[in-house]
PDB file of C-alpha atoms in Angstrom:
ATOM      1  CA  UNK Y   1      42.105 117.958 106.983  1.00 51.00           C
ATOM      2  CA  UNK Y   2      44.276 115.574 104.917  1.00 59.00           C
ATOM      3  CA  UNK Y   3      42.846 113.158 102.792  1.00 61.00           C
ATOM      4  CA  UNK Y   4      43.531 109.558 103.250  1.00 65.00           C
ATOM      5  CA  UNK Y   5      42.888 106.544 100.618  1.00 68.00           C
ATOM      6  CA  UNK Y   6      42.364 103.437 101.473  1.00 67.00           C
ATOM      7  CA  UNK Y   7      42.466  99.505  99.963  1.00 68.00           C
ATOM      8  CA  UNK Y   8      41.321  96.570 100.551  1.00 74.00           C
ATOM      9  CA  UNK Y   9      42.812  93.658  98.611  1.00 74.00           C
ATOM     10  CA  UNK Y  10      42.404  90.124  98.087  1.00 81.00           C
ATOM     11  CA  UNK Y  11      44.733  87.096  96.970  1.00 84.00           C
ATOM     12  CA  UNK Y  12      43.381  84.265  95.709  1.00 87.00           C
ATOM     13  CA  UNK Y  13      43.621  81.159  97.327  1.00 88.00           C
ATOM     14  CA  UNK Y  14      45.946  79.258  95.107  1.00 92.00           C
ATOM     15  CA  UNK Y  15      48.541  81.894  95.487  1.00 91.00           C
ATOM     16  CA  UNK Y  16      51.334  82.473  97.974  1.00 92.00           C
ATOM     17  CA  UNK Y  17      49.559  84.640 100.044  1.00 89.00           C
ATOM     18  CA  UNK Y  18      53.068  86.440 101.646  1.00 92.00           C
ATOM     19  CA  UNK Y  19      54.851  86.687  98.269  1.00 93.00           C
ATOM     20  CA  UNK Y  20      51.713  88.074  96.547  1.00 92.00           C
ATOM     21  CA  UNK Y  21      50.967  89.983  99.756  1.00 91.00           C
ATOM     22  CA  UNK Y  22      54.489  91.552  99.776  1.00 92.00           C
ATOM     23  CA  UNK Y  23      54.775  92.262  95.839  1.00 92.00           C
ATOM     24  CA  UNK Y  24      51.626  93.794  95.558  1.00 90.00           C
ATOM     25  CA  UNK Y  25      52.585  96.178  98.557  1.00 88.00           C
ATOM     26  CA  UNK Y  26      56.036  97.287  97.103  1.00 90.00           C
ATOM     27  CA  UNK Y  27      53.842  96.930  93.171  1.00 88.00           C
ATOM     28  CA  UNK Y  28      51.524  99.766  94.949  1.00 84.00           C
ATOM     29  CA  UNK Y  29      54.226 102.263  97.243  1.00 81.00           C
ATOM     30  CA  UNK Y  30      57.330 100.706  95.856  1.00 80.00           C
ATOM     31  CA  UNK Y  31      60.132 101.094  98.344  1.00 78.00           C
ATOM     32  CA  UNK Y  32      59.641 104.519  99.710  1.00 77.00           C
ATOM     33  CA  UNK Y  33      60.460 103.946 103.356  1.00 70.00           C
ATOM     34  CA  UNK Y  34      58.302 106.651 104.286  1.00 78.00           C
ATOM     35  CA  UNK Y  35      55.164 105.390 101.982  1.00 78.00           C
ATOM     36  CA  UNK Y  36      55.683 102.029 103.352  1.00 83.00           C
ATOM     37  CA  UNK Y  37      56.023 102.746 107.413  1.00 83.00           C
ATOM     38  CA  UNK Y  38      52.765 104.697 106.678  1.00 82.00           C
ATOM     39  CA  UNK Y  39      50.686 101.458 105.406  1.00 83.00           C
ATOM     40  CA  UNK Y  40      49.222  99.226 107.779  1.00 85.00           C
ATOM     41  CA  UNK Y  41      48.291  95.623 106.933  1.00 87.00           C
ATOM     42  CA  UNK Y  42      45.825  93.677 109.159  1.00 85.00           C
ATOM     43  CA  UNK Y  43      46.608  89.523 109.113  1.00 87.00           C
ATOM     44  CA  UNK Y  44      44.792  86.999 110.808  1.00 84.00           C
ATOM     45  CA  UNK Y  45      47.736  85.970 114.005  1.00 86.00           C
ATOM     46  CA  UNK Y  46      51.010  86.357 114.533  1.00 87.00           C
ATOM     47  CA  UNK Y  47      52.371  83.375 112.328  1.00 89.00           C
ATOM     48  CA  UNK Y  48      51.030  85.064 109.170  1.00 89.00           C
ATOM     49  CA  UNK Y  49      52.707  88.624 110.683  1.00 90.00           C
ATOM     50  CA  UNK Y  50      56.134  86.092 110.901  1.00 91.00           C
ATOM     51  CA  UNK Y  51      55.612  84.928 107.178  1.00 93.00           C
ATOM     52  CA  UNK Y  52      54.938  88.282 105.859  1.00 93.00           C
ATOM     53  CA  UNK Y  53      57.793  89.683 107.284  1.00 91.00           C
ATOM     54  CA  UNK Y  54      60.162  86.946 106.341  1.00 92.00           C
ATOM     55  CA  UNK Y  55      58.928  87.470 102.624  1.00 93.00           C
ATOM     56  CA  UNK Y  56      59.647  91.145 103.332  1.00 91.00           C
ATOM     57  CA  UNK Y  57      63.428  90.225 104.634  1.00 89.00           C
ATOM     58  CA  UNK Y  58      63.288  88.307 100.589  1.00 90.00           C
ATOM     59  CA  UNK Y  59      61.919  90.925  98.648  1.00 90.00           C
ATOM     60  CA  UNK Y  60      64.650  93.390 100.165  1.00 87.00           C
ATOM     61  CA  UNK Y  61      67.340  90.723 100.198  1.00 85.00           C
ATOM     62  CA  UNK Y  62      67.930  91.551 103.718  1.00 72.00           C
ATOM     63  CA  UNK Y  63      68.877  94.885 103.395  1.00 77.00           C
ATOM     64  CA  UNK Y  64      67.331  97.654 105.923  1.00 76.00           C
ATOM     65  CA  UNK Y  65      64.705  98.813 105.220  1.00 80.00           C
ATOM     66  CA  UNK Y  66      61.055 100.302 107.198  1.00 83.00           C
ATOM     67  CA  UNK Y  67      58.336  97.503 106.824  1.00 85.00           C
ATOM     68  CA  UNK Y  68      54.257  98.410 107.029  1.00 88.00           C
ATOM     69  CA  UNK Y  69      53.019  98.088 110.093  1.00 89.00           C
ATOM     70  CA  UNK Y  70      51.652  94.820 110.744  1.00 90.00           C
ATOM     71  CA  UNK Y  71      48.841  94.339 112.820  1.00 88.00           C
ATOM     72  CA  UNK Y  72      46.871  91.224 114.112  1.00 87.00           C
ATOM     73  CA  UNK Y  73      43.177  90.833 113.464  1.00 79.00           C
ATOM     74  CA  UNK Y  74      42.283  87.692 114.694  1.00 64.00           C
ATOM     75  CA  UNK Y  75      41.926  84.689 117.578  1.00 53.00           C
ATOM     76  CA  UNK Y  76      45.682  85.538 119.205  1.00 50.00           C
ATOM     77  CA  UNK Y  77      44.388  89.540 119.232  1.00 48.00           C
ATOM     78  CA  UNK Y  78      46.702  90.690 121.869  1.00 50.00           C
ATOM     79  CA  UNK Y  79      44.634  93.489 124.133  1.00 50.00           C
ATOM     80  CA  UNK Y  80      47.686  95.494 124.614  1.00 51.00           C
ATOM     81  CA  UNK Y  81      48.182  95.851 120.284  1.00 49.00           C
ATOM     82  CA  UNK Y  82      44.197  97.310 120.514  1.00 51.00           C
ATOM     83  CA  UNK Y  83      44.353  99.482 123.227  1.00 50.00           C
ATOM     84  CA  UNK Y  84      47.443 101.792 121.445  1.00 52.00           C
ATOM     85  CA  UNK Y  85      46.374 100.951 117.801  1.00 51.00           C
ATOM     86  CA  UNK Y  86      45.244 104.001 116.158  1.00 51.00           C
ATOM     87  CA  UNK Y  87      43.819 101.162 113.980  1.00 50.00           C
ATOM     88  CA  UNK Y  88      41.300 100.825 116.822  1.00 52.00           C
ATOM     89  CA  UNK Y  89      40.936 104.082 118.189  1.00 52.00           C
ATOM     90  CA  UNK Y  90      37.733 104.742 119.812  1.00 50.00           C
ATOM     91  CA  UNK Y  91      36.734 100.701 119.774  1.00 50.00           C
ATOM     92  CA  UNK Y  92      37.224  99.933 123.173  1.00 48.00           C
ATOM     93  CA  UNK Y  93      38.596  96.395 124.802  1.00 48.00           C
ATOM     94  CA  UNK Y  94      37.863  93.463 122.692  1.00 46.00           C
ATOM     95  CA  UNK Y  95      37.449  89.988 124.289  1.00 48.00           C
ATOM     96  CA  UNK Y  96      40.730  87.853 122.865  1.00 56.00           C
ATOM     97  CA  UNK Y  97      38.593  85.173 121.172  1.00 66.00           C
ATOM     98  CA  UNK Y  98      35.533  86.407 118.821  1.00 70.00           C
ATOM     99  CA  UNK Y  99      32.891  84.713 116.813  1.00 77.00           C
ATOM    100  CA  UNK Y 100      33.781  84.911 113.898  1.00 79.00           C
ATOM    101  CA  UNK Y 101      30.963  86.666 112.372  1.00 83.00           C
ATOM    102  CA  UNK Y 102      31.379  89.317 115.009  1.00 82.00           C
ATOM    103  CA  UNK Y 103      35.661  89.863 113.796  1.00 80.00           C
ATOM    104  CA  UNK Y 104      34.004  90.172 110.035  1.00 83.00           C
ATOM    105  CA  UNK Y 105      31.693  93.000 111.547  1.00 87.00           C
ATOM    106  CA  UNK Y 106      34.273  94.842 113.156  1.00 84.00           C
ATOM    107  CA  UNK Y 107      36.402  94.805 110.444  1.00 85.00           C
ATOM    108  CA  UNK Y 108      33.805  95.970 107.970  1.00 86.00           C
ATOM    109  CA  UNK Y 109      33.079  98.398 110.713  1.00 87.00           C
ATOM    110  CA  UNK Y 110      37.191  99.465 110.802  1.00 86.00           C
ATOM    111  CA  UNK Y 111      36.420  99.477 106.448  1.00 87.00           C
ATOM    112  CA  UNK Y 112      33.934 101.835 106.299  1.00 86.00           C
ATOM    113  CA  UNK Y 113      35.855 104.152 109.379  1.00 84.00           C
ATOM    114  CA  UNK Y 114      38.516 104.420 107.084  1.00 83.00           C
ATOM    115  CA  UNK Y 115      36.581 105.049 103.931  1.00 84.00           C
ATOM    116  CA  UNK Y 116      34.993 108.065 105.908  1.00 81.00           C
ATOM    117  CA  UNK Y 117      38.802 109.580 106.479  1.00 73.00           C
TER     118      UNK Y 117
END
């Protein structure tokens, strides 16, 4: 069975969150296509998905290129994105607005899943 590592990151928050965001990703895989289109990068809606891929379209200068896939962990969760996520494989239907402590258990939940790989 192949062996999997996996991050978790932070940014402080006095620092531009996509820019850091994006050059500690390409800092980490570079810009192997393949190593990048096999990372996958959980944001809190679809705005921050927007700004990290327009800071993506920057740090490539627009040039082609396969991004991370960017998922959405957070109050616009879109049921759909869950249901075929292998992110959340085996999770089962989320309601599309959660307490907030709940969404910090299930992703320390998703964490430690991916630790176990």
């Amino acid at each position: 069975m192949e062996q999997r590592q996996t991050h978790v990151w932070t940014i402080d928050a006095s620092q531009p969150f996509a820019a850091c965001l994006v050059h500690g990703i390409l800092e980490r895989f570079g810009r192997a296509p393949l190593a990048l289109a096999e990372t996958v990068v959980l944001l809190p809606n679809q705005r921050a998905v927007r700004t990290v891929q327009t800071a993506f379209l920057q740090a490539f200068e627009a040039q082609a290129s396969l991004l991370p896939r960017l998922a959405v962990l957070g109050e616009d969760l879109d049921e759909g994105l869950i249901s075929e996520s292998p992110v959340f494989a085996g999770g089962g239907a989320l309601d599309a607005t959660i307490e907030p402590m709940a969404r910090l258990k299930i992703l320390a939940q998703l964490i430690d899943r991916w630790q176990a790989d």
